[in-house]
Amino acid sequence: MRRVSIRTITIAAATAAALTLGNGVADAAATPGAPGAGDVYFPDYGNGGYDVGHYDVRVRYQPATDELTGTTTIAAEATQDLSRFNLDFALDVSSVRVNNRAATFHTEGEHELVVTPARQIPAGSDLNVVVKYAGIPSQVVAGGFTGWTRTADGALAVNEPESAWWWFPSNDHPSDKATYDVSVLAPDDVQVISNGTLTSGPTAELKGWNRWYWRSVKPQATYLTYLAIGKYDIETDTAADGSPIINAFSTSLGDFDGAARAGINRTNEIIETEEQWFGDYPFEAQGGVAAPPGALGFALETQTRPVYDGRFWRRGGNTYVVAHELAHQWFGDSVSLEQWRDIWLNEGFASYAEWLWSEHEDEGTPQELFDFVYASYPADDEFWQVLPGDPGSDKVFDGAVYDRGALTLQALRVQIGDQAFFEILHTWLADHRYGNGTTDDFIALAEKISGQDLTQLFTTWLFTAGRPDLSATTKLAR
Ligand code: ARG
Ligand code: ZN
């Protein structure tokens, strides 16, 4: 409820007068929301003009044909006077309603849905959007790829930096995080796994079909919102703090099944270990999903419950990938990117967590791993030409973002000492918890806490091509 006092009206009138003087127009006209969120690498990802609070994604999926139908309801707030706005989406849309009125819409390019509401949306007011749609996601190519993966018995909506385009309309950029309800109606011979907690289901809804209700209650980036559909063995347990542990193992893991379970079943132990370095685990649930071997070719730190290609267990009980994806729950998921350019804030830190885990497992210290990685790339190797702090939009997952990102953190730790280093990590995670951060923010914090000018260190390690000379950083020289 809104109260209007005489004084408020007076101030509003004065503001209007000032605006008139400032820009020469009496009425500020509503304008279209920007078609991008301002990402320097991916200018058309995300949109401007509104801020999403919650997504309710409700779909039906038939693995036999890859047919997906759905309705997504978006609860957002306008951040400017909007005449129209964009969503990011690549399937066929049949209707859009905005604030209880039918809206007109058209598509632009491969993944922009342009929505014109019946009435303009004033800044600060609710923007409630209902989109109905259908499609065969695996057949839709956008941005040169398909973020939806069909498997022998189902599908995976697991990808980075994009996966939402193929199953729900969104403001598709990590700078606009929201909470989620994801509900899926699927044939009763498959399982459906998503983020957070299974609040209800599987519940028979049609003959031969079950609905699964998943909920994720902390702010979550679109690319960290996932679906794994197929034949899975789901195992549930409860952590010491009472939160649910939910693991899912594809029934097609074959010879990797035992090792996948050995790795993923250490999730809770690894979280408790990482809490000693990074502070409290930020989410309400945990677990892991072992996807069919070869289906993805990577693992992804999907919020609360990472998804791993089964092939990560081709050589036994790999825990490094688990330590990596779980570290992302702090670095990437709780504290998210504002710009994809700053991807080392995710990958460099998750890689460094593997080095900490290695020391914890008595398999080598971070300094030993620094020495090994540094020496394993000769000075003339291409590796040293990629700048972790600005790798280029085609190299956001280059090895240098991971390895040189971790080298950067060890160089920082050696220069400023353990106490300042871990205080920086804790403060970074506390200050930006459930929000976003930039490389500039991180450097400023590191300088503040260490009391040192770190310009040269970060310029050398993040932003200068070529192998850094260790004799320049005396403490790293041997
Ligand atoms: N963030 C993932 C990781 O933990 C990498 C995902 C790579 N994405 C891709 N489409 N290959 O390393
Ligand atoms: Zn990673």
Coordinates of C-alpha atoms and ligand atoms in Angstrom, one line a residue:
M1 CA 0.0 0.0 0.0
R2 CA 1.2 3.5 -0.9
R3 CA 0.5 6.6 1.1
V4 CA 0.7 10.0 -0.6
S5 CA 1.3 13.1 1.5
I6 CA 1.2 16.7 0.5
R7 CA 4.9 16.9 0.9
T8 CA 5.5 13.9 -1.4
I9 CA 3.4 15.6 -4.1
T10 CA 5.3 18.8 -3.6
I11 CA 8.6 17.0 -4.1
A12 CA 7.3 15.1 -7.1
A13 CA 6.2 18.4 -8.7
A14 CA 9.6 19.9 -8.1
T15 CA 11.3 16.8 -9.6
A16 CA 9.1 17.1 -12.7
A17 CA 9.9 20.7 -13.1
A18 CA 13.6 19.9 -12.8
L19 CA 13.3 17.2 -15.4
T20 CA 11.5 19.6 -17.7
L21 CA 14.3 22.1 -17.4
G22 CA 16.9 19.4 -17.8
N23 CA 15.8 17.6 -21.0
G24 CA 13.2 19.9 -22.5
V25 CA 10.3 17.5 -22.5
A26 CA 7.4 17.8 -20.1
D27 CA 6.5 14.1 -20.0
A28 CA 9.1 11.5 -19.7
A29 CA 8.0 9.0 -22.4
A30 CA 8.3 5.3 -21.7
T31 CA 11.0 3.7 -23.8
P32 CA 12.0 0.2 -24.9
G33 CA 14.1 -1.8 -22.5
A34 CA 17.6 -2.5 -23.8
P35 CA 18.0 -5.8 -25.8
G36 CA 21.1 -6.6 -23.8
A37 CA 22.3 -6.5 -20.2
G38 CA 25.5 -4.5 -21.0
D39 CA 27.9 -7.5 -21.2
V40 CA 31.1 -6.5 -23.1
Y41 CA 31.6 -10.0 -24.4
F42 CA 28.0 -11.0 -25.2
P43 CA 26.1 -7.7 -25.8
D44 CA 22.8 -9.5 -26.7
Y45 CA 22.7 -11.7 -23.6
G46 CA 20.2 -10.5 -21.0
N47 CA 18.1 -7.4 -21.3
G48 CA 17.6 -4.0 -19.7
G49 CA 14.6 -2.2 -18.1
Y50 CA 13.5 -4.8 -15.5
D51 CA 14.7 -6.9 -12.7
V52 CA 13.4 -10.5 -12.2
G53 CA 12.6 -11.7 -8.7
H54 CA 11.2 -15.2 -9.5
Y55 CA 10.7 -17.6 -12.3
D56 CA 8.0 -20.3 -12.2
V57 CA 8.9 -22.7 -15.0
R58 CA 6.3 -25.4 -15.8
V59 CA 7.0 -27.7 -18.7
R60 CA 6.0 -31.1 -20.1
Y61 CA 8.7 -33.2 -21.8
Q62 CA 8.5 -36.3 -23.9
P63 CA 11.9 -37.9 -24.3
A64 CA 10.8 -40.1 -27.2
T65 CA 10.3 -37.1 -29.4
D66 CA 12.1 -34.3 -27.6
E67 CA 8.9 -32.3 -27.5
L68 CA 8.8 -29.7 -24.9
T69 CA 5.7 -27.5 -24.1
G70 CA 5.5 -25.1 -21.2
T71 CA 4.4 -22.0 -19.5
T72 CA 6.9 -19.7 -17.7
T73 CA 5.6 -17.0 -15.3
I74 CA 8.1 -14.3 -14.5
A75 CA 7.6 -11.9 -11.5
A76 CA 9.8 -8.9 -12.2
E77 CA 9.9 -5.1 -11.5
A78 CA 10.3 -2.4 -14.1
T79 CA 13.5 -0.4 -13.6
Q80 CA 12.5 2.3 -16.1
D81 CA 9.2 3.4 -17.7
L82 CA 8.8 0.6 -20.3
S83 CA 7.1 0.8 -23.6
R84 CA 8.3 -2.7 -24.4
F85 CA 11.0 -5.1 -23.3
N86 CA 12.9 -8.2 -24.4
L87 CA 13.2 -11.7 -23.1
D88 CA 15.8 -14.2 -24.3
F89 CA 14.3 -17.3 -25.8
A90 CA 14.6 -19.6 -28.8
L91 CA 11.5 -21.8 -28.8
D92 CA 8.2 -21.0 -30.5
V93 CA 6.0 -18.7 -28.4
S94 CA 2.2 -18.9 -28.7
S95 CA 1.1 -16.2 -26.3
V96 CA 2.4 -13.6 -23.9
R97 CA 0.5 -11.8 -21.2
V98 CA 1.8 -8.9 -19.2
N99 CA 0.1 -7.7 -16.0
N100 CA -3.1 -9.6 -16.9
R101 CA -3.5 -8.3 -20.4
A102 CA -2.6 -10.0 -23.7
A103 CA 0.6 -8.6 -25.1
T104 CA 1.9 -8.5 -28.7
F105 CA 5.3 -10.0 -29.4
H106 CA 7.7 -10.9 -32.2
T107 CA 11.1 -12.5 -32.4
E108 CA 14.3 -10.8 -33.4
G109 CA 17.4 -12.8 -34.4
E110 CA 17.8 -16.2 -32.9
H111 CA 17.0 -15.6 -29.2
E112 CA 15.3 -12.2 -28.6
L113 CA 11.6 -12.2 -27.8
V114 CA 10.3 -8.6 -28.1
V115 CA 7.2 -8.0 -26.0
T116 CA 5.0 -5.0 -26.3
P117 CA 2.5 -4.8 -23.3
A118 CA -1.0 -3.4 -23.8
R119 CA -0.2 -0.6 -21.4
Q120 CA 3.2 1.0 -20.5
I121 CA 4.9 -0.2 -17.4
P122 CA 5.9 2.6 -15.0
A123 CA 9.4 2.4 -13.4
G124 CA 9.2 0.6 -10.0
S125 CA 6.0 -1.2 -10.7
D126 CA 5.4 -4.9 -11.0
L127 CA 6.0 -6.6 -14.3
N128 CA 4.3 -10.0 -14.4
V129 CA 4.8 -12.0 -17.6
V130 CA 3.2 -15.3 -18.6
V131 CA 4.7 -16.9 -21.7
K132 CA 3.3 -20.1 -23.3
Y133 CA 5.5 -22.0 -25.7
A134 CA 6.5 -25.3 -27.5
G135 CA 9.4 -26.7 -29.5
I136 CA 11.9 -29.4 -30.1
P137 CA 14.8 -27.9 -28.2
S138 CA 17.6 -30.2 -29.6
Q139 CA 16.8 -28.9 -33.1
V140 CA 17.2 -25.3 -32.2
V141 CA 20.6 -23.7 -32.9
A142 CA 21.3 -20.3 -31.4
G143 CA 24.6 -18.5 -31.0
G144 CA 26.2 -21.3 -33.0
F145 CA 25.3 -24.1 -30.6
T146 CA 22.5 -26.0 -28.9
G147 CA 22.4 -25.8 -25.2
W148 CA 20.0 -28.6 -24.8
T149 CA 21.5 -32.2 -25.0
R150 CA 19.4 -35.2 -25.8
T151 CA 20.5 -38.5 -24.2
A152 CA 19.5 -42.1 -24.9
D153 CA 16.8 -41.9 -22.3
G154 CA 16.1 -38.2 -21.7
A155 CA 17.8 -34.8 -21.9
L156 CA 20.1 -32.4 -20.1
A157 CA 19.5 -28.6 -20.0
V158 CA 23.0 -28.0 -18.7
N159 CA 25.3 -25.4 -20.3
E160 CA 27.4 -22.3 -19.9
P161 CA 27.1 -19.5 -20.7
E162 CA 23.7 -20.3 -22.1
S163 CA 21.1 -23.0 -21.5
A164 CA 17.8 -21.2 -20.7
W165 CA 17.1 -20.2 -24.3
W166 CA 16.0 -23.8 -25.0
W167 CA 13.6 -24.3 -22.2
F168 CA 12.4 -21.1 -20.5
P169 CA 12.2 -17.4 -21.4
S170 CA 14.4 -15.2 -19.2
N171 CA 16.6 -12.3 -18.6
D172 CA 19.5 -14.4 -19.5
H173 CA 22.5 -12.9 -17.7
P174 CA 24.1 -13.6 -14.3
S175 CA 23.7 -10.0 -13.4
D176 CA 19.9 -10.6 -12.9
K177 CA 19.5 -13.5 -10.4
A178 CA 16.2 -14.8 -9.1
T179 CA 14.5 -17.6 -7.2
Y180 CA 13.0 -20.6 -9.0
D181 CA 10.2 -23.1 -9.1
V182 CA 10.7 -25.7 -11.8
S183 CA 8.0 -28.3 -12.3
V184 CA 8.2 -31.0 -15.0
L185 CA 5.7 -33.5 -16.2
A186 CA 7.5 -36.5 -17.7
P187 CA 6.8 -40.1 -18.5
D188 CA 6.8 -42.3 -15.4
D189 CA 9.8 -44.4 -16.5
V190 CA 12.2 -41.4 -16.2
Q191 CA 13.3 -39.2 -13.3
V192 CA 13.6 -35.4 -13.3
I193 CA 16.3 -33.6 -11.3
S194 CA 16.7 -29.9 -10.9
N195 CA 18.0 -27.3 -8.4
G196 CA 17.3 -27.1 -4.7
T197 CA 14.7 -29.2 -3.0
L198 CA 12.1 -31.6 -4.3
T199 CA 9.1 -30.0 -2.7
S200 CA 6.6 -32.5 -4.1
G201 CA 6.5 -35.5 -6.4
P202 CA 6.9 -37.5 -8.4
T203 CA 3.1 -37.4 -8.5
A204 CA 1.0 -39.2 -11.1
E205 CA -0.9 -36.6 -13.0
L206 CA -1.9 -38.3 -16.2
K207 CA -1.9 -42.0 -16.9
G208 CA 1.8 -42.9 -17.4
W209 CA 3.1 -39.3 -16.5
N210 CA 4.5 -37.9 -13.3
R211 CA 5.1 -34.3 -12.2
W212 CA 8.2 -33.3 -10.3
Y213 CA 8.3 -30.0 -8.3
W214 CA 11.7 -28.5 -7.6
R215 CA 12.4 -25.2 -5.8
S216 CA 15.5 -23.1 -5.4
V217 CA 15.1 -20.4 -2.8
K218 CA 18.4 -18.4 -3.1
P219 CA 19.1 -16.0 -5.9
Q220 CA 20.3 -18.1 -8.9
A221 CA 21.7 -17.2 -12.3
T222 CA 19.8 -18.5 -15.4
Y223 CA 22.8 -20.6 -16.6
L224 CA 22.9 -22.4 -13.2
T225 CA 19.3 -23.5 -13.5
Y226 CA 19.1 -27.0 -14.9
L227 CA 17.1 -30.0 -15.9
A228 CA 18.4 -33.6 -15.9
I229 CA 15.7 -36.0 -17.3
G230 CA 16.3 -39.7 -17.9
K231 CA 16.7 -43.0 -16.1
Y232 CA 18.5 -42.1 -12.8
D233 CA 19.0 -43.8 -9.5
I234 CA 18.2 -41.1 -7.0
E235 CA 19.6 -41.3 -3.5
T236 CA 18.6 -39.0 -0.6
D237 CA 20.2 -38.3 2.8
T238 CA 20.3 -35.5 5.3
A239 CA 23.3 -33.4 6.2
A240 CA 24.3 -32.7 9.8
D241 CA 22.5 -29.3 9.5
G242 CA 19.3 -31.0 8.4
S243 CA 19.5 -29.9 4.8
P244 CA 18.8 -32.5 2.1
I245 CA 21.5 -34.3 0.2
I246 CA 20.1 -35.6 -3.2
N247 CA 22.4 -37.5 -5.6
A248 CA 21.4 -38.9 -8.9
F249 CA 23.3 -41.6 -10.9
S250 CA 22.4 -42.2 -14.5
T251 CA 21.7 -45.9 -15.1
S252 CA 24.0 -45.8 -18.1
L253 CA 27.2 -45.2 -16.1
G254 CA 28.3 -48.8 -16.8
D255 CA 31.8 -49.4 -15.5
F256 CA 32.0 -45.9 -14.1
D257 CA 29.1 -46.3 -11.8
G258 CA 31.1 -47.4 -8.7
A259 CA 33.7 -44.6 -9.1
A260 CA 31.0 -42.0 -9.8
R261 CA 29.3 -42.9 -6.5
A262 CA 32.6 -42.9 -4.7
G263 CA 33.3 -39.4 -5.8
I264 CA 29.8 -37.8 -5.6
N265 CA 29.2 -39.5 -2.2
R266 CA 32.0 -37.3 -0.8
T267 CA 30.1 -34.1 -1.6
N268 CA 29.1 -33.4 2.0
E269 CA 32.7 -34.0 3.3
I270 CA 34.1 -31.7 0.6
I271 CA 31.6 -29.0 1.4
E272 CA 32.5 -29.2 5.1
T273 CA 36.2 -29.0 4.2
E274 CA 35.6 -26.0 1.9
E275 CA 33.6 -24.3 4.6
Q276 CA 36.9 -24.0 6.6
W277 CA 38.4 -22.0 3.7
F278 CA 35.4 -20.1 2.4
G279 CA 32.9 -19.8 5.2
D280 CA 29.4 -21.2 5.5
Y281 CA 28.0 -23.1 2.5
P282 CA 25.5 -20.7 0.9
F283 CA 22.7 -23.0 -0.1
E284 CA 19.8 -25.0 1.3
A285 CA 20.5 -28.3 -0.4
Q286 CA 23.4 -30.2 -1.9
G287 CA 24.3 -33.2 -4.0
G288 CA 25.4 -34.2 -7.5
V289 CA 24.2 -35.7 -10.7
A290 CA 26.3 -38.2 -12.7
A291 CA 25.0 -37.8 -16.3
P292 CA 25.5 -40.4 -19.0
P293 CA 29.2 -40.7 -20.0
G294 CA 30.1 -38.5 -22.9
A295 CA 26.7 -36.7 -22.9
L296 CA 28.2 -33.3 -21.9
G297 CA 32.0 -33.5 -22.0
F298 CA 32.1 -31.2 -19.0
A299 CA 30.8 -30.7 -15.5
L300 CA 28.8 -27.7 -14.4
E301 CA 28.3 -26.0 -11.0
T302 CA 24.5 -26.0 -11.3
Q303 CA 23.3 -24.3 -8.1
T304 CA 23.0 -26.6 -5.1
R305 CA 23.7 -29.7 -7.1
P306 CA 26.4 -29.9 -9.8
V307 CA 26.0 -32.1 -12.9
Y308 CA 29.0 -34.2 -14.0
D309 CA 29.7 -36.0 -17.2
G310 CA 30.0 -39.6 -16.2
R311 CA 33.4 -39.7 -18.0
F312 CA 34.9 -37.8 -15.1
W313 CA 35.0 -41.2 -13.4
R314 CA 36.7 -43.2 -16.2
R315 CA 39.9 -43.3 -14.0
G316 CA 38.5 -44.1 -10.6
G317 CA 37.1 -42.0 -7.7
N318 CA 37.9 -38.5 -8.9
T319 CA 37.2 -36.0 -6.2
Y320 CA 39.0 -33.0 -7.8
V321 CA 36.1 -32.3 -10.1
V322 CA 33.7 -32.5 -7.1
A323 CA 35.9 -30.0 -5.1
H324 CA 36.0 -27.8 -8.2
E325 CA 32.2 -27.7 -8.8
L326 CA 31.5 -27.4 -5.1
A327 CA 33.9 -24.4 -4.8
H328 CA 31.8 -22.8 -7.5
Q329 CA 28.9 -22.8 -5.1
W330 CA 30.7 -19.9 -3.4
F331 CA 32.6 -18.6 -6.4
G332 CA 30.2 -18.2 -9.3
D333 CA 26.9 -19.2 -7.8
S334 CA 26.7 -17.2 -4.5
V335 CA 29.0 -14.5 -5.8
S336 CA 28.3 -14.3 -9.5
L337 CA 29.8 -12.5 -12.5
E338 CA 28.7 -9.1 -13.5
Q339 CA 30.6 -9.5 -16.8
W340 CA 31.5 -12.7 -18.6
R341 CA 34.9 -11.2 -19.2
D342 CA 35.6 -11.7 -15.4
I343 CA 35.2 -15.5 -15.8
W344 CA 38.5 -16.1 -13.9
L345 CA 36.6 -15.1 -10.8
N346 CA 34.8 -18.3 -11.2
E347 CA 37.3 -20.7 -12.9
G348 CA 40.6 -19.4 -11.3
F349 CA 39.1 -19.7 -7.8
A350 CA 37.5 -23.1 -8.4
S351 CA 40.8 -24.4 -9.8
Y352 CA 42.6 -22.9 -6.8
A353 CA 40.1 -24.8 -4.5
E354 CA 41.4 -28.0 -6.2
W355 CA 44.9 -27.1 -5.1
L356 CA 43.7 -26.6 -1.5
W357 CA 41.8 -29.9 -1.7
S358 CA 45.0 -31.6 -3.0
E359 CA 46.9 -30.3 0.1
H360 CA 44.0 -31.5 2.3
E361 CA 44.3 -35.0 0.7
D362 CA 48.1 -35.0 1.2
E363 CA 48.6 -35.1 -2.6
G364 CA 50.6 -31.9 -3.1
T365 CA 50.5 -28.3 -1.8
P366 CA 49.3 -25.3 -3.7
Q367 CA 53.0 -24.1 -4.1
E368 CA 54.0 -27.5 -5.5
L369 CA 51.1 -27.3 -7.9
F370 CA 52.0 -23.7 -8.8
D371 CA 55.6 -24.9 -9.6
F372 CA 54.3 -27.8 -11.6
V373 CA 51.8 -25.9 -13.7
Y374 CA 54.2 -23.0 -14.2
A375 CA 56.9 -25.3 -15.5
S376 CA 54.6 -27.5 -17.6
Y377 CA 53.9 -24.6 -20.0
P378 CA 57.1 -23.5 -21.8
A379 CA 57.6 -19.7 -22.1
D380 CA 56.7 -19.8 -25.8
D381 CA 53.5 -21.9 -25.2
E382 CA 50.3 -20.4 -26.5
F383 CA 49.0 -20.8 -23.0
W384 CA 50.8 -17.7 -21.9
Q385 CA 49.2 -15.6 -24.6
V386 CA 45.6 -15.8 -23.2
L387 CA 44.9 -13.2 -20.5
P388 CA 42.9 -14.7 -17.7
G389 CA 41.5 -11.2 -16.9
D390 CA 40.4 -10.6 -20.4
P391 CA 40.5 -13.9 -22.4
G392 CA 38.2 -12.8 -25.3
S393 CA 34.6 -14.0 -25.8
D394 CA 35.8 -17.1 -27.7
K395 CA 38.2 -18.2 -24.9
V396 CA 36.2 -17.8 -21.7
F397 CA 36.8 -21.5 -20.9
D398 CA 40.4 -21.6 -22.1
G399 CA 42.8 -23.5 -19.9
A400 CA 44.6 -20.3 -19.0
V401 CA 41.5 -18.9 -17.4
Y402 CA 41.6 -22.0 -15.1
D403 CA 45.3 -22.6 -14.6
R404 CA 46.7 -19.1 -14.9
G405 CA 43.8 -17.9 -12.8
A406 CA 44.9 -20.3 -10.0
L407 CA 48.5 -19.3 -10.5
T408 CA 47.4 -15.7 -10.0
L409 CA 45.9 -16.5 -6.6
Q410 CA 48.9 -18.4 -5.4
A411 CA 51.1 -15.5 -6.5
L412 CA 48.8 -13.2 -4.5
R413 CA 48.9 -15.5 -1.5
V414 CA 52.7 -15.6 -1.5
Q415 CA 53.0 -11.9 -1.8
I416 CA 50.6 -10.9 1.0
G417 CA 50.7 -13.9 3.3
D418 CA 48.2 -16.5 4.4
Q419 CA 46.3 -14.4 6.9
A420 CA 45.5 -11.6 4.5
F421 CA 44.8 -14.0 1.7
F422 CA 42.1 -16.0 3.5
E423 CA 40.6 -12.8 5.0
I424 CA 40.2 -11.5 1.5
L425 CA 38.4 -14.6 0.4
H426 CA 36.1 -14.5 3.4
T427 CA 35.3 -10.8 3.0
W428 CA 34.8 -11.1 -0.7
L429 CA 32.3 -13.9 -0.2
A430 CA 30.5 -12.1 2.6
D431 CA 30.3 -8.7 0.9
H432 CA 29.0 -10.1 -2.4
R433 CA 27.0 -13.1 -1.0
Y434 CA 24.0 -13.9 -3.3
G435 CA 25.0 -11.0 -5.5
N436 CA 27.7 -10.1 -8.1
G437 CA 31.3 -8.9 -8.2
T438 CA 33.9 -7.7 -10.7
T439 CA 37.6 -8.1 -11.0
D440 CA 38.1 -4.5 -10.1
D441 CA 36.1 -5.0 -6.9
F442 CA 38.3 -8.0 -6.1
I443 CA 41.6 -6.1 -6.7
A444 CA 40.3 -3.1 -4.6
L445 CA 39.4 -5.5 -1.7
A446 CA 42.8 -7.3 -1.9
E447 CA 44.6 -3.9 -1.8
K448 CA 42.5 -2.7 1.1
I449 CA 43.0 -5.8 3.3
S450 CA 46.6 -6.4 2.5
G451 CA 47.5 -2.7 2.6
Q452 CA 49.7 -3.2 -0.5
D453 CA 49.6 -1.7 -4.0
L454 CA 48.9 -4.8 -6.0
T455 CA 48.7 -3.2 -9.4
Q456 CA 51.8 -4.8 -10.7
L457 CA 50.9 -8.3 -9.5
F458 CA 47.5 -8.3 -11.1
T459 CA 48.6 -6.5 -14.2
T460 CA 51.3 -9.1 -14.7
W461 CA 49.3 -12.2 -13.9
L462 CA 45.9 -11.3 -15.3
F463 CA 46.5 -8.7 -18.0
T464 CA 49.9 -9.2 -19.6
A465 CA 50.7 -11.7 -22.4
G466 CA 53.8 -13.9 -21.8
R467 CA 55.0 -16.0 -19.0
P468 CA 55.6 -13.9 -15.8
D469 CA 59.2 -13.8 -14.7
L470 CA 59.3 -15.3 -11.3
S471 CA 62.6 -13.6 -10.3
A472 CA 60.6 -10.3 -10.4
T473 CA 58.4 -11.7 -7.6
T474 CA 61.2 -12.6 -5.2
K475 CA 59.1 -14.9 -2.9
L476 CA 58.1 -17.1 -5.8
A477 CA 61.7 -17.5 -7.1
R478 CA 63.4 -20.6 -6.0
Ligands
ARG1 N1 32.0 -24.0 -15.4 C1 32.3 -25.3 -15.9 C2 33.4 -25.7 -15.1 O1 33.3 -26.0 -13.9 C3 32.7 -25.2 -17.3 C4 31.6 -25.3 -18.3 C5 32.2 -25.3 -19.7 N2 31.1 -25.2 -20.6 C6 31.1 -25.7 -21.8 N3 30.0 -25.6 -22.6 N4 32.1 -26.4 -22.2 O2 34.6 -25.8 -15.4
ZN2 ZN 34.8 -24.4 -13.2

